[in-house]
Amino acid sequence: MVAAEDPESFFATAPPLRDADAVSARLRDFIARNSHPSAASGRRIVCVTSGGTTVPLEQRCVRYIDNFSSGHRGAASTEYFLKAGYAVIFVHRRGSCQPYCRFLPDDSFLKFFDVDAESKVQVAESHATMVKKAIGDYCKAMEGGSLLKLAFSTIFEYLQLLKMVATSISSVGPRGMFYLAAAVSDFYVPWDRMAKHKIQSAGGPLDMRLSQVPKMLSLLRNQWAPLAFCISFKLETDSGILVQKADMALNKYNMNIVVANLLATYKQEVVIVTEKERSTIRKINRDEDLEEQMVEILSQNHSKYICGITNGCNQSPD
Amino acid sequence: MVAAEDPESFFATAPPLRDADAVSARLRDFIARNSHPSAASGRRIVCVTSGGTTVPLEQRCVRYIDNFSSGHRGAASTEYFLKAGYAVIFVHRRGSCQPYCRFLPDDSFLKFFDVDAESKVQVAESHATMVKKAIGDYCKAMEGGSLLKLAFSTIFEYLQLLKMVATSISSVGPRGMFYLAAAVSDFYVPWDRMAKHKIQSAGGPLDMRLSQVPKMLSLLRNQWAPLAFCISFKLETDSGILVQKADMALNKYNMNIVVANLLATYKQEVVIVTEKERSTIRKINRDEDLEEQMVEILSQNHSKYICGITNGCNQSPD
């Protein structure tokens, strides 16, 4: 049991990432372009992780365990990080919420559009402003080369991607940030112990033993990208243990910031926990994104951190 | 353990369906409108189920077990059933593939559109024909009142919805059809035995015991809608046991047809299994939907079935 919870054996037994070489090349280009001193004079680069991870229960996967996460927080935060001048590597669950598409309900794509008398497709009048702004902002981000999207589904893909991004981002030192909003599974079935085919249901109840997913935050912190500014998230359903759990995570994994939130209120309120303080951020009006305030505060903290590392702010953070 | 696998205790302990009264009223109206003799002279009504079900592992749900299913088959079949003159009750997993939206990739909504010089949103030229057709067909189905969409996520919602639809559809006797394409979980955690809060990961490996979901096909067949024409699906990953499992399902639950398919090839090939024969349907060219052929064959079988029940075809099937 111990072996499966060890990071090295996790990576050794995980099914290898598809297109690993291509992903690695895209990452290298993205970071080179955005960290080139002559360009935006060494921009800050954030890796935003978003959405839940899945844990396959069968190698030819029909069934899996999933973690709840719409990916709304990651998508919204990506928009505000771009607005704040960051280059963003958006590591997201396939099918989760995407930047500039957050307003789009699951199944109402067709409701947004009409076909007019000349048989031209038109955006329904009620949505025109929103759709236009979204398309404009999206095109700007993509054309500017400041947004790189990388997709995962399983815990195996997620952790391999994270490692790849982290070792690449380490080249920008303290200008790198991790904003780990993905809901990562705590438990999984190691690949080499997984059923090959669909588990048959004939035999009564099913007993399963799930192993703990090895905690990769220590590796991220100590080996993959030791100078990056690290923000992790703590989601709980029980308010009684939330801040205590956030404090534990801060110390155990040596995070710079832990963002604590409750499932029931995560869209309205978060607590930003640092070594020195806890500050609660609340949504004031209905149309505002909580992520706008969050990103502002986190970006300020990141600036101070860069100053500290680079000895008294002899480099500007942007 | 036995109690949890019994349908009565399943329904007694399941969290009640939200808006059950409203859903029930929509169903009643839909069936009355579509089965009214003076209107489309007693149309056939099919309940298409689509997408996978989730099994929550916690009452305030962060984690759940999911069954793989994009819902593409259900969405495509719905389009062809509508084209064949059926009224369709589309019971689908939230977020799964929707009729007339199947062509739309997850995250490329914005790629379909441009903003032109007059700052009007335009469909990108390359997609215009497809988008126009989709919008037109969708509007037609919705305006004609022949498509009713009902959404579920969990196994608790799915089975309660299915029961509700079945007892309503029983009023049209043999003109009713069930096309059970949803990937329904075999195992679940009974609600009254489920952890209330997020399961904590501190304590090493997690041992779980899952109960079998009670088999509801017998109830559907014998009690809820005894005269309806019933088609169930069998998805396996191992070709060696596929047709044998389909045969078993046909006999055990007294289905009219079982559609057998393999995870690796389900878009290219299915086997239609009846008491008398097994016929394999294959996709011939790339742009064709396998569901077009499937629906044609199933609709013919349904017509024969109606003839048989109503004593020598003294009613026309459409």
Coordinates of C-alpha atoms in Angstrom, one line a residue, chain A residues 53-266:
Chain A
T53 CA -10.0 15.2 -11.8
T54 CA -11.4 11.7 -12.5
V55 CA -10.1 8.5 -11.1
P56 CA -10.7 5.5 -13.5
L57 CA -11.9 2.3 -11.8
E58 CA -11.3 0.3 -14.9
Q59 CA -8.4 0.5 -17.4
R60 CA -10.8 0.6 -20.4
C61 CA -12.7 3.2 -18.6
V62 CA -16.5 3.0 -18.2
R63 CA -16.7 3.9 -14.5
Y64 CA -14.7 6.5 -12.6
I65 CA -14.8 8.6 -9.5
D66 CA -15.2 12.3 -10.0
N67 CA -14.6 15.3 -7.9
F68 CA -17.2 18.1 -8.2
S69 CA -16.0 21.2 -9.9
S70 CA -17.6 23.2 -12.6
G71 CA -14.3 25.0 -13.3
H72 CA -16.0 28.4 -13.0
R73 CA -13.5 29.8 -10.6
G74 CA -10.5 28.8 -12.7
A75 CA -12.1 30.2 -15.9
A76 CA -13.1 33.5 -14.3
S77 CA -9.7 33.9 -12.6
T78 CA -7.9 33.2 -15.9
E79 CA -9.8 36.2 -17.4
Y80 CA -8.8 38.5 -14.6
F81 CA -5.1 37.3 -14.6
L82 CA -5.0 38.1 -18.3
K83 CA -6.5 41.5 -17.6
A84 CA -3.8 42.1 -14.9
G85 CA -1.1 41.4 -17.4
Y86 CA -0.2 37.8 -16.6
A87 CA 0.5 35.2 -19.2
V88 CA -1.8 32.3 -18.2
I89 CA -1.3 28.5 -18.6
F90 CA -4.9 27.3 -18.2
V91 CA -4.6 23.6 -17.2
H92 CA -8.3 22.5 -17.2
R93 CA -10.5 19.5 -17.1
R94 CA -12.0 18.6 -20.5
G95 CA -15.5 19.9 -20.7
S96 CA -15.2 22.3 -17.7
C97 CA -16.0 26.0 -17.9
Q98 CA -13.8 28.0 -20.3
P99 CA -12.6 31.6 -20.0
Y100 CA -15.0 34.0 -21.8
C101 CA -17.6 31.3 -22.2
R102 CA -18.7 31.3 -18.6
F103 CA -22.0 32.9 -19.3
L104 CA -23.0 30.1 -21.7
P105 CA -25.5 27.6 -20.2
D106 CA -24.8 23.9 -20.9
D107 CA -27.6 23.3 -23.4
S108 CA -28.8 26.6 -24.6
F109 CA -26.3 27.3 -27.4
L110 CA -29.2 27.4 -29.9
K111 CA -31.2 29.7 -27.8
F112 CA -28.7 32.5 -28.3
F113 CA -29.2 32.6 -32.1
D114 CA -31.9 33.3 -34.6
V115 CA -32.0 32.9 -38.4
D116 CA -33.2 36.2 -39.9
A117 CA -35.3 36.8 -43.0
E118 CA -32.2 36.8 -45.2
S119 CA -31.4 33.4 -43.7
K120 CA -28.4 34.9 -41.9
V121 CA -27.7 33.7 -38.4
Q122 CA -28.1 36.5 -35.8
V123 CA -27.3 36.6 -32.1
A124 CA -30.6 37.1 -30.2
E125 CA -30.9 40.8 -29.4
S126 CA -31.0 40.1 -25.6
H127 CA -27.5 38.4 -25.7
A128 CA -25.8 40.5 -28.3
T129 CA -23.7 42.7 -26.0
M130 CA -22.5 39.8 -23.9
V131 CA -21.6 37.6 -26.9
K132 CA -19.7 40.4 -28.7
K133 CA -17.7 41.2 -25.6
A134 CA -16.8 37.6 -25.1
I135 CA -15.7 37.0 -28.6
G136 CA -13.7 40.2 -28.6
D137 CA -11.9 39.4 -25.4
Y138 CA -11.3 35.8 -26.4
C139 CA -9.7 36.8 -29.7
K140 CA -7.5 39.4 -28.1
A141 CA -6.2 36.9 -25.5
M142 CA -5.5 34.2 -28.2
E143 CA -3.9 36.6 -30.7
G144 CA -1.7 38.2 -28.0
G145 CA -0.3 34.7 -27.3
S146 CA -0.8 35.2 -23.6
L147 CA -3.2 32.2 -23.0
L148 CA -2.2 28.6 -23.4
K149 CA -4.8 25.9 -22.8
L150 CA -3.9 22.4 -21.8
A151 CA -6.6 19.8 -21.1
F152 CA -6.7 16.8 -18.7
S153 CA -9.4 14.3 -17.5
T154 CA -7.8 11.8 -15.2
I155 CA -5.7 12.2 -12.1
F156 CA -2.9 10.6 -14.1
E157 CA -3.0 13.2 -16.8
Y158 CA -3.4 16.1 -14.3
L159 CA -0.4 15.3 -12.2
Q160 CA 1.9 14.6 -15.2
L161 CA 0.8 17.9 -16.8
L162 CA 1.3 19.8 -13.5
K163 CA 4.8 18.4 -13.2
M164 CA 5.6 19.3 -16.8
V165 CA 4.3 22.9 -16.4
A166 CA 6.1 23.3 -13.1
T167 CA 9.5 22.2 -14.3
S168 CA 9.0 24.6 -17.3
I169 CA 7.8 27.5 -15.3
S170 CA 10.7 27.2 -12.9
S171 CA 12.8 29.0 -15.5
V172 CA 11.1 32.3 -14.6
G173 CA 11.8 31.9 -10.9
P174 CA 9.7 34.1 -8.6
R175 CA 7.7 35.5 -11.5
G176 CA 6.0 32.2 -11.8
M177 CA 2.7 31.5 -9.9
F178 CA 0.6 28.5 -9.3
Y179 CA -3.1 29.0 -8.7
L180 CA -4.2 25.5 -7.9
A181 CA -8.0 25.7 -8.2
A182 CA -8.5 22.3 -9.6
A183 CA -10.4 19.8 -7.3
V184 CA -7.9 17.0 -7.2
S185 CA -8.9 13.6 -6.1
D186 CA -7.6 12.4 -2.7
F187 CA -8.1 8.7 -3.5
Y188 CA -7.4 6.6 -6.6
V189 CA -6.8 3.1 -7.9
P190 CA -3.1 2.6 -9.0
W191 CA -3.1 1.8 -12.7
D192 CA -1.3 -1.6 -12.2
R193 CA -4.0 -2.8 -9.7
M194 CA -6.9 -1.6 -11.8
A195 CA -9.5 -4.0 -13.4
K196 CA -8.8 -4.3 -17.1
H197 CA -12.4 -4.6 -18.2
K198 CA -15.8 -3.2 -17.0
I199 CA -16.5 -4.5 -13.5
Q200 CA -19.4 -7.0 -13.7
S201 CA -22.3 -6.4 -11.4
A202 CA -23.5 -9.9 -11.0
G203 CA -21.7 -10.7 -7.8
G204 CA -23.6 -8.6 -5.2
P205 CA -22.0 -5.6 -3.4
L206 CA -18.7 -4.2 -4.6
D207 CA -15.9 -3.7 -2.2
M208 CA -13.2 -1.3 -3.2
R209 CA -10.0 -0.2 -1.7
L210 CA -8.7 3.2 -2.8
S211 CA -5.2 4.4 -2.2
Q212 CA -4.3 7.9 -1.3
V213 CA -3.1 10.1 -4.1
P214 CA 0.5 11.0 -3.2
K215 CA 0.7 14.7 -2.2
M216 CA 2.5 16.4 -4.9
L217 CA 2.5 19.9 -3.4
S218 CA 5.7 19.2 -1.5
L219 CA 7.4 18.2 -4.7
L220 CA 6.1 21.2 -6.6
R221 CA 7.4 23.4 -3.8
N222 CA 10.8 21.8 -3.2
Q223 CA 11.8 20.3 -6.5
W224 CA 9.7 21.3 -9.5
A225 CA 9.5 25.1 -9.1
P226 CA 11.1 26.1 -5.8
L227 CA 10.9 29.8 -6.4
A228 CA 7.3 30.1 -7.7
F229 CA 4.6 31.7 -5.7
C230 CA 2.1 29.0 -4.7
I231 CA -1.5 29.3 -4.0
S232 CA -3.6 26.3 -3.2
F233 CA -7.3 25.9 -2.4
K234 CA -9.1 24.2 0.4
L235 CA -12.8 23.2 -0.2
E236 CA -14.8 21.8 2.6
T237 CA -18.5 21.2 3.3
D238 CA -18.1 21.6 7.1
S239 CA -17.4 25.2 8.2
G240 CA -16.2 24.0 11.6
I241 CA -13.0 22.6 10.1
L242 CA -12.4 24.8 7.2
V243 CA -9.8 27.4 8.4
Q244 CA -8.0 24.9 10.5
K245 CA -7.6 22.7 7.4
A246 CA -6.4 25.7 5.4
D247 CA -3.8 26.5 8.1
M248 CA -2.6 22.9 8.1
A249 CA -2.1 23.0 4.3
L250 CA -0.3 26.3 4.5
N251 CA 2.3 24.9 6.9
K252 CA 2.5 21.3 5.7
Y253 CA 3.2 22.2 2.1
N254 CA 4.8 25.6 2.7
M255 CA 2.3 27.4 0.4
N256 CA 2.4 31.2 0.1
I257 CA -1.4 31.4 0.3
V258 CA -4.3 29.0 0.9
V259 CA -7.7 30.1 -0.3
A260 CA -10.3 28.5 1.9
N261 CA -13.9 28.1 0.7
L262 CA -17.1 26.2 1.6
L263 CA -19.0 24.2 -1.0
A264 CA -22.3 26.0 -0.1
T265 CA -20.9 29.6 -0.4
Y266 CA -17.8 29.4 -2.6

